[in-house]
Amino acid sequence: MITFVFRKKIDHYRISSMKVTNFSETNSLLNSFVREIRDVTIQKERFRFRRNIERLGEIMAYEISKELRYKTIQVTTPLDVAEVSVPDEEIVIATILRAGLPYHHGVLNYFDGAENAFVSAYRKYKETGHKTFDIHIEYIASPSIEGKTLILTDPMLATGSSMELTYRALLTKGTPSHIHIATIIASQQAIDYCIRNFPEEKTSIWAAAIDPELNDSSYIVPGIGDAGDLAYGQKD
Ligand code: URA
């Protein structure tokens, strides 16, 4: 069993040229799906919630695909030969259990030839008030990520520390050539954290929306609530 424990460290701010895409700044159908996962009168319908997360993963995959390297191949049709450009990168989609599962499947629906990595990360609260916690990573199932394009998916990017820990755990499987951090709702704090803690020259961040703050329990506000519970039911 591997245990990585996140401890708070001092961060140094640096100016970054990392690309951060916030889809809520553009009018598109994506915002209707975000509306449905946020809306307290709609989000409790679990099947619909999971499907909306999956749909957002599909859109995110499509948008990320525009940034990949392509090659031209020839395809034989019944009538002739057609030239088609297809992605020329090996992709690994990595997900943090459990909330990330429907999002992972959405991304995988489009990158259907991708390899897959799963990491467990959970918050271990230090007291009953649920104000301070360590993040524990205990399980990794991953192919080699050496020289590959790594898509790190987590629907809720609250502090950024689970994402960073997941990335560091996956580095035991090689060094990726590019990293796409794909999230649905991020806090501004988490975006800033990722900019400081991921390699600037090869990381891109994709968020359906970026919310202004975290509450005392590090939940995103206005956010959606607990994504894992909404998708799969409350845990003990
Ligand atoms: N995880 C969630 O499910 N929701 C949040 O707001 C933050 C982390």
Coordinates of C-alpha atoms and ligand atoms in Angstrom, one line a residue:
M1 CA 0.0 0.0 0.0
I2 CA 1.4 3.5 -0.9
T3 CA 0.5 6.4 1.4
F4 CA 1.2 9.9 0.3
V5 CA 0.2 12.5 2.9
F6 CA -0.2 16.2 2.0
R7 CA 1.2 18.7 4.4
K8 CA 0.7 22.4 4.0
K9 CA 3.9 24.0 2.7
I10 CA 4.9 27.6 2.0
D11 CA 4.0 28.6 -1.5
H12 CA 6.0 31.1 -3.6
Y13 CA 4.0 33.1 -6.0
R14 CA 5.4 33.4 -9.5
I15 CA 4.0 34.9 -12.7
S16 CA 2.9 32.1 -15.0
S17 CA 2.1 31.7 -18.6
M18 CA 0.1 28.6 -18.0
K19 CA -3.1 28.4 -20.1
V20 CA -6.3 28.4 -18.1
T21 CA -9.6 28.0 -20.0
N22 CA -12.8 29.0 -18.2
F23 CA -15.7 27.8 -20.3
S24 CA -18.3 29.7 -18.3
E25 CA -16.9 32.9 -20.0
T26 CA -18.3 31.7 -23.3
N27 CA -21.9 31.0 -24.1
S28 CA -22.4 27.4 -25.0
L29 CA -24.6 24.4 -24.2
L30 CA -22.0 23.4 -21.6
N31 CA -23.4 26.0 -19.3
S32 CA -26.8 24.3 -19.3
F33 CA -25.2 21.1 -18.0
V34 CA -23.4 23.1 -15.3
R35 CA -26.7 24.7 -14.4
E36 CA -28.3 21.3 -13.9
I37 CA -25.5 20.0 -11.6
R38 CA -25.6 23.1 -9.5
D39 CA -29.4 23.5 -9.2
V40 CA -30.5 22.1 -5.8
T41 CA -33.9 21.2 -7.3
I42 CA -32.4 19.1 -10.1
Q43 CA -29.0 17.8 -8.9
K44 CA -30.4 15.2 -6.5
E45 CA -31.6 13.0 -9.4
R46 CA -28.5 10.8 -9.4
F47 CA -28.7 9.3 -12.8
R48 CA -29.2 12.7 -14.4
F49 CA -26.4 14.2 -12.2
R50 CA -23.9 11.4 -13.4
R51 CA -25.0 11.8 -17.0
N52 CA -24.5 15.6 -16.9
I53 CA -21.0 15.1 -15.4
E54 CA -20.3 12.6 -18.2
R55 CA -21.6 15.0 -20.8
L56 CA -19.2 17.7 -19.4
G57 CA -16.4 15.2 -19.7
E58 CA -17.3 14.6 -23.3
I59 CA -17.3 18.3 -24.1
M60 CA -14.0 18.7 -22.2
A61 CA -12.4 15.9 -24.2
Y62 CA -13.5 17.5 -27.5
E63 CA -12.1 20.9 -26.5
I64 CA -8.8 19.3 -25.3
S65 CA -8.6 17.4 -28.6
K66 CA -8.1 20.7 -30.4
E67 CA -4.8 21.2 -28.7
L68 CA -3.3 17.8 -29.5
R69 CA -0.7 17.0 -32.2
Y70 CA -2.2 15.4 -35.3
K71 CA -1.1 13.2 -38.2
T72 CA -2.7 12.6 -41.5
I73 CA -3.7 9.1 -42.4
Q74 CA -5.3 7.6 -45.5
V75 CA -8.6 5.8 -45.1
T76 CA -10.0 3.5 -47.7
T77 CA -13.7 4.2 -48.3
P78 CA -15.9 2.0 -50.5
L79 CA -15.3 4.5 -53.4
D80 CA -11.7 5.9 -52.9
V81 CA -9.1 6.9 -50.4
A82 CA -9.7 9.8 -48.1
E83 CA -7.1 11.7 -46.0
V84 CA -8.1 12.2 -42.4
S85 CA -6.2 13.9 -39.6
V86 CA -6.2 12.0 -36.3
P87 CA -4.5 12.7 -32.9
D88 CA -0.9 11.6 -32.8
E89 CA -0.5 11.4 -29.0
E90 CA -0.7 8.6 -26.5
I91 CA -3.2 9.6 -23.9
V92 CA -3.6 8.5 -20.3
I93 CA -6.8 9.6 -18.5
A94 CA -6.2 9.7 -14.7
T95 CA -9.0 10.0 -12.2
I96 CA -9.3 10.5 -8.5
L97 CA -11.8 8.1 -6.9
R98 CA -14.7 8.2 -6.4
A99 CA -16.3 11.5 -7.6
G100 CA -14.2 11.5 -10.7
L101 CA -15.7 8.3 -12.2
P102 CA -18.5 9.7 -14.3
Y103 CA -16.3 12.5 -15.5
H104 CA -13.5 10.0 -16.4
H105 CA -16.0 8.0 -18.5
G106 CA -17.2 11.1 -20.3
V107 CA -13.6 11.9 -21.3
L108 CA -13.0 8.2 -22.2
N109 CA -16.2 8.2 -24.4
Y110 CA -14.4 10.5 -26.8
F111 CA -10.7 9.4 -26.3
D112 CA -11.9 5.8 -26.6
G113 CA -8.4 4.5 -27.3
A114 CA -6.9 6.1 -24.2
E115 CA -5.2 4.3 -21.3
N116 CA -6.6 4.8 -17.8
A117 CA -5.2 5.4 -14.4
F118 CA -7.1 5.5 -11.1
V119 CA -5.9 7.0 -7.8
S120 CA -7.7 7.0 -4.5
A121 CA -7.5 10.3 -2.5
Y122 CA -9.5 11.1 0.5
R123 CA -9.7 13.8 3.1
K124 CA -8.8 12.6 6.7
Y125 CA -10.3 15.2 9.0
K126 CA -8.3 16.1 12.1
E127 CA -11.3 17.0 14.2
T128 CA -15.1 16.8 14.3
G129 CA -15.6 20.3 13.0
H130 CA -14.2 19.2 9.6
K131 CA -12.0 22.3 9.3
T132 CA -8.5 20.9 8.8
F133 CA -7.5 17.7 7.1
D134 CA -4.7 15.7 5.5
I135 CA -5.2 14.2 2.0
H136 CA -4.2 10.5 1.8
I137 CA -3.5 8.6 -1.4
E138 CA -3.5 4.9 -0.8
Y139 CA -4.2 3.2 -4.2
I140 CA -2.8 3.7 -7.7
A141 CA -3.6 1.6 -10.7
S142 CA -1.8 3.2 -13.7
P143 CA 0.0 2.3 -16.9
S144 CA 3.4 3.9 -17.7
I145 CA 2.8 7.6 -18.4
E146 CA 6.4 8.1 -19.7
G147 CA 6.3 10.6 -22.7
K148 CA 2.5 10.4 -22.8
T149 CA -0.2 13.1 -22.6
L150 CA -1.7 12.9 -19.1
I151 CA -5.3 14.2 -18.6
L152 CA -5.9 14.6 -14.9
T153 CA -9.7 14.7 -14.2
D154 CA -11.4 15.8 -11.1
P155 CA -14.9 17.4 -11.2
M156 CA -14.2 19.5 -8.2
L157 CA -10.9 21.3 -7.8
A158 CA -11.3 22.8 -4.4
T159 CA -7.8 23.4 -3.0
G160 CA -5.7 21.8 -5.8
S161 CA -3.8 19.7 -3.3
S162 CA -5.4 16.3 -4.2
M163 CA -4.7 17.1 -7.8
E164 CA -1.0 17.8 -7.0
L165 CA -0.7 14.7 -4.8
T166 CA -2.2 12.6 -7.5
Y167 CA 0.2 14.0 -10.1
R168 CA 3.2 13.3 -7.8
A169 CA 2.0 9.8 -7.1
L170 CA 1.6 9.2 -10.9
L171 CA 5.2 10.5 -11.5
T172 CA 6.3 7.1 -10.1
K173 CA 4.9 5.8 -13.4
G174 CA 7.1 8.1 -15.6
T175 CA 7.2 11.7 -16.8
P176 CA 4.3 12.9 -19.0
S177 CA 5.0 15.1 -22.1
H178 CA 2.0 17.3 -21.4
I179 CA -0.5 17.6 -18.6
H180 CA -4.2 18.7 -19.0
I181 CA -5.9 19.4 -15.7
A182 CA -9.7 18.9 -16.5
T183 CA -12.2 20.0 -13.9
I184 CA -15.8 21.1 -13.8
I185 CA -15.9 23.5 -10.9
A186 CA -12.7 25.0 -9.6
S187 CA -12.1 27.5 -6.9
Q188 CA -9.9 30.5 -7.8
Q189 CA -7.6 29.4 -5.0
A190 CA -7.2 26.0 -6.6
I191 CA -6.4 27.5 -10.0
D192 CA -3.7 29.7 -8.4
Y193 CA -2.4 26.6 -6.5
C194 CA -2.1 24.5 -9.6
I195 CA -0.4 27.4 -11.5
R196 CA 2.2 27.4 -8.7
N197 CA 2.7 23.7 -8.3
F198 CA 2.5 22.2 -11.8
P199 CA 5.2 22.5 -14.5
E200 CA 4.2 25.7 -16.2
E201 CA 5.7 24.9 -19.6
K202 CA 3.6 21.7 -20.1
T203 CA 0.4 22.1 -18.2
S204 CA -3.0 23.4 -19.3
I205 CA -6.0 23.9 -17.1
W206 CA -9.6 23.4 -18.3
A207 CA -12.6 24.4 -16.1
A208 CA -16.3 24.6 -16.9
A209 CA -16.5 27.3 -14.2
I210 CA -14.3 29.0 -11.7
D211 CA -16.0 30.0 -8.4
P212 CA -14.7 32.7 -6.0
E213 CA -14.3 31.0 -2.7
L214 CA -14.1 28.0 -0.3
N215 CA -16.0 27.6 2.9
D216 CA -14.5 26.6 6.2
S217 CA -14.7 22.9 5.3
S218 CA -13.0 23.6 1.9
Y219 CA -16.1 23.1 -0.1
I220 CA -16.4 25.3 -3.2
V221 CA -18.9 28.2 -2.9
P222 CA -21.4 28.5 -4.6
G223 CA -20.2 25.1 -6.1
I224 CA -22.5 22.1 -6.2
G225 CA -22.0 20.4 -2.8
D226 CA -20.4 17.0 -2.5
A227 CA -20.0 15.6 -6.1
G228 CA -19.3 12.0 -4.9
D229 CA -22.4 11.9 -2.7
L230 CA -24.5 13.4 -5.5
A231 CA -23.3 10.8 -8.0
Y232 CA -23.3 7.8 -5.8
G233 CA -25.1 8.5 -2.5
Q234 CA -24.0 9.5 0.9
K235 CA -21.0 7.8 2.5
D236 CA -20.9 6.7 6.1
Ligands
URA1 N1 -15.4 18.1 -3.3 C1 -16.7 18.2 -3.6 O1 -17.4 17.2 -3.9 N2 -17.2 19.4 -3.5 C2 -16.5 20.5 -3.2 O2 -17.1 21.6 -3.1 C3 -15.1 20.3 -2.9 C4 -14.6 19.1 -2.9

